[in-house]
């Protein structure tokens, strides 16, 4: 998905080593660059989708907040961002 509007597609990948972190892979003139980004979501990102838009894409994220130490129970939130004003 094109995150910054430069016409070059970036890859966004959930990083579940730390809760709420995403990896963004940028392609530039010198090759590829990986950047770890804290999304601010409090939980493990288990799903990520994008819907292309005119300006910025709409992102849909599934975040799980586990409620016990074995991570066998918890609640899921579906979060949708909208671009624009």
PDB file of C-alpha atoms in Angstrom:
ATOM      1  CA  UNK A   1       0.000   0.000   0.000  1.00  0.00           C
ATOM      2  CA  UNK A   2       1.177   3.529  -0.665  1.00  0.00           C
ATOM      3  CA  UNK A   3       1.393   5.109   2.791  1.00  0.00           C
ATOM      4  CA  UNK A   4       3.112   8.390   2.020  1.00  0.00           C
ATOM      5  CA  UNK A   5       1.628   9.300  -1.375  1.00  0.00           C
ATOM      6  CA  UNK A   6       4.871   9.041  -3.358  1.00  0.00           C
ATOM      7  CA  UNK A   7       3.486   6.384  -5.719  1.00  0.00           C
ATOM      8  CA  UNK A   8       5.763   3.643  -4.370  1.00  0.00           C
ATOM      9  CA  UNK A   9       4.113   0.765  -2.539  1.00  0.00           C
ATOM     10  CA  UNK A  10       5.219  -0.001   1.021  1.00  0.00           C
ATOM     11  CA  UNK A  11       4.708  -3.268   2.901  1.00  0.00           C
ATOM     12  CA  UNK A  12       3.212  -3.251   6.409  1.00  0.00           C
ATOM     13  CA  UNK A  13       3.753  -6.397   8.475  1.00  0.00           C
ATOM     14  CA  UNK A  14       2.614  -7.110  12.067  1.00  0.00           C
ATOM     15  CA  UNK A  15       5.570  -7.644  14.415  1.00  0.00           C
ATOM     16  CA  UNK A  16       4.409  -9.667  17.366  1.00  0.00           C
ATOM     17  CA  UNK A  17       7.638  -9.730  19.337  1.00  0.00           C
ATOM     18  CA  UNK A  18       6.442  -6.525  21.001  1.00  0.00           C
ATOM     19  CA  UNK A  19       2.729  -5.831  21.296  1.00  0.00           C
ATOM     20  CA  UNK A  20       1.395  -3.206  18.916  1.00  0.00           C
ATOM     21  CA  UNK A  21       4.489  -2.953  16.709  1.00  0.00           C
ATOM     22  CA  UNK A  22       4.433  -2.962  12.906  1.00  0.00           C
ATOM     23  CA  UNK A  23       7.273  -3.345  10.432  1.00  0.00           C
ATOM     24  CA  UNK A  24       7.139  -1.045   7.398  1.00  0.00           C
ATOM     25  CA  UNK A  25       9.301  -1.939   4.402  1.00  0.00           C
ATOM     26  CA  UNK A  26      10.146   1.029   2.154  1.00  0.00           C
ATOM     27  CA  UNK A  27      11.710   0.795  -1.298  1.00  0.00           C
ATOM     28  CA  UNK A  28      14.111   3.576  -2.201  1.00  0.00           C
ATOM     29  CA  UNK A  29      16.911   4.347  -4.644  1.00  0.00           C
ATOM     30  CA  UNK A  30      19.471   2.524  -2.463  1.00  0.00           C
ATOM     31  CA  UNK A  31      17.337  -0.587  -1.933  1.00  0.00           C
ATOM     32  CA  UNK A  32      14.939  -1.618   0.789  1.00  0.00           C
ATOM     33  CA  UNK A  33      14.671  -0.161   4.288  1.00  0.00           C
ATOM     34  CA  UNK A  34      12.869  -1.681   7.279  1.00  0.00           C
ATOM     35  CA  UNK A  35      11.418   0.520  10.001  1.00  0.00           C
ATOM     36  CA  UNK A  36       9.749  -0.697  13.197  1.00  0.00           C
ATOM     37  CA  UNK A  37       6.776   1.470  14.185  1.00  0.00           C
ATOM     38  CA  UNK A  38       4.799   1.483  17.437  1.00  0.00           C
ATOM     39  CA  UNK A  39       1.165   1.623  16.344  1.00  0.00           C
ATOM     40  CA  UNK A  40      -0.121   2.572  19.786  1.00  0.00           C
ATOM     41  CA  UNK A  41      -2.452  -0.436  19.881  1.00  0.00           C
ATOM     42  CA  UNK A  42      -2.419  -2.197  23.243  1.00  0.00           C
ATOM     43  CA  UNK A  43      -2.338  -5.834  22.202  1.00  0.00           C
ATOM     44  CA  UNK A  44      -1.080  -8.298  19.626  1.00  0.00           C
ATOM     45  CA  UNK A  45      -1.871  -7.391  16.024  1.00  0.00           C
ATOM     46  CA  UNK A  46      -3.277 -10.574  14.495  1.00  0.00           C
ATOM     47  CA  UNK A  47      -4.632  -9.267  11.207  1.00  0.00           C
ATOM     48  CA  UNK A  48      -4.009  -6.317   8.919  1.00  0.00           C
ATOM     49  CA  UNK A  49      -5.729  -5.195   5.742  1.00  0.00           C
ATOM     50  CA  UNK A  50      -5.797  -2.130   3.517  1.00  0.00           C
ATOM     51  CA  UNK A  51      -8.374  -0.619   1.198  1.00  0.00           C
ATOM     52  CA  UNK A  52      -6.834   1.735  -1.384  1.00  0.00           C
ATOM     53  CA  UNK A  53      -8.220   5.263  -1.375  1.00  0.00           C
ATOM     54  CA  UNK A  54      -7.734   8.459  -3.354  1.00  0.00           C
ATOM     55  CA  UNK A  55      -5.324  10.054  -0.873  1.00  0.00           C
ATOM     56  CA  UNK A  56      -4.391   7.544   1.821  1.00  0.00           C
ATOM     57  CA  UNK A  57      -5.445   3.926   2.284  1.00  0.00           C
ATOM     58  CA  UNK A  58      -7.973   2.832   4.886  1.00  0.00           C
ATOM     59  CA  UNK A  59      -6.396   0.372   7.305  1.00  0.00           C
ATOM     60  CA  UNK A  60      -8.285  -2.399   9.102  1.00  0.00           C
ATOM     61  CA  UNK A  61      -6.489  -4.007  12.042  1.00  0.00           C
ATOM     62  CA  UNK A  62      -7.415  -6.872  14.350  1.00  0.00           C
ATOM     63  CA  UNK A  63      -5.913  -6.452  17.837  1.00  0.00           C
ATOM     64  CA  UNK A  64      -6.127  -9.112  20.560  1.00  0.00           C
ATOM     65  CA  UNK A  65      -5.728  -8.230  24.233  1.00  0.00           C
ATOM     66  CA  UNK A  66      -4.937 -11.419  26.099  1.00  0.00           C
ATOM     67  CA  UNK A  67      -6.249 -11.650  29.655  1.00  0.00           C
ATOM     68  CA  UNK A  68      -4.056 -14.366  31.146  1.00  0.00           C
ATOM     69  CA  UNK A  69      -0.407 -15.372  31.215  1.00  0.00           C
ATOM     70  CA  UNK A  70      -0.832 -18.344  28.852  1.00  0.00           C
ATOM     71  CA  UNK A  71      -2.449 -16.116  26.194  1.00  0.00           C
ATOM     72  CA  UNK A  72      -5.334 -18.539  25.757  1.00  0.00           C
ATOM     73  CA  UNK A  73      -8.172 -16.091  26.479  1.00  0.00           C
ATOM     74  CA  UNK A  74      -8.809 -12.468  25.674  1.00  0.00           C
ATOM     75  CA  UNK A  75     -10.826 -10.033  23.603  1.00  0.00           C
ATOM     76  CA  UNK A  76     -10.497  -8.952  19.990  1.00  0.00           C
ATOM     77  CA  UNK A  77     -10.948  -5.420  18.681  1.00  0.00           C
ATOM     78  CA  UNK A  78     -11.408  -4.550  15.009  1.00  0.00           C
ATOM     79  CA  UNK A  79     -10.042  -1.061  14.347  1.00  0.00           C
ATOM     80  CA  UNK A  80     -10.530   0.867  11.101  1.00  0.00           C
ATOM     81  CA  UNK A  81      -8.686   4.064  10.217  1.00  0.00           C
ATOM     82  CA  UNK A  82      -9.979   6.609   7.757  1.00  0.00           C
ATOM     83  CA  UNK A  83      -7.780   9.014   5.869  1.00  0.00           C
ATOM     84  CA  UNK A  84      -8.495  12.612   5.247  1.00  0.00           C
ATOM     85  CA  UNK A  85      -9.591  15.575   7.230  1.00  0.00           C
TER      86      UNK A  85
END
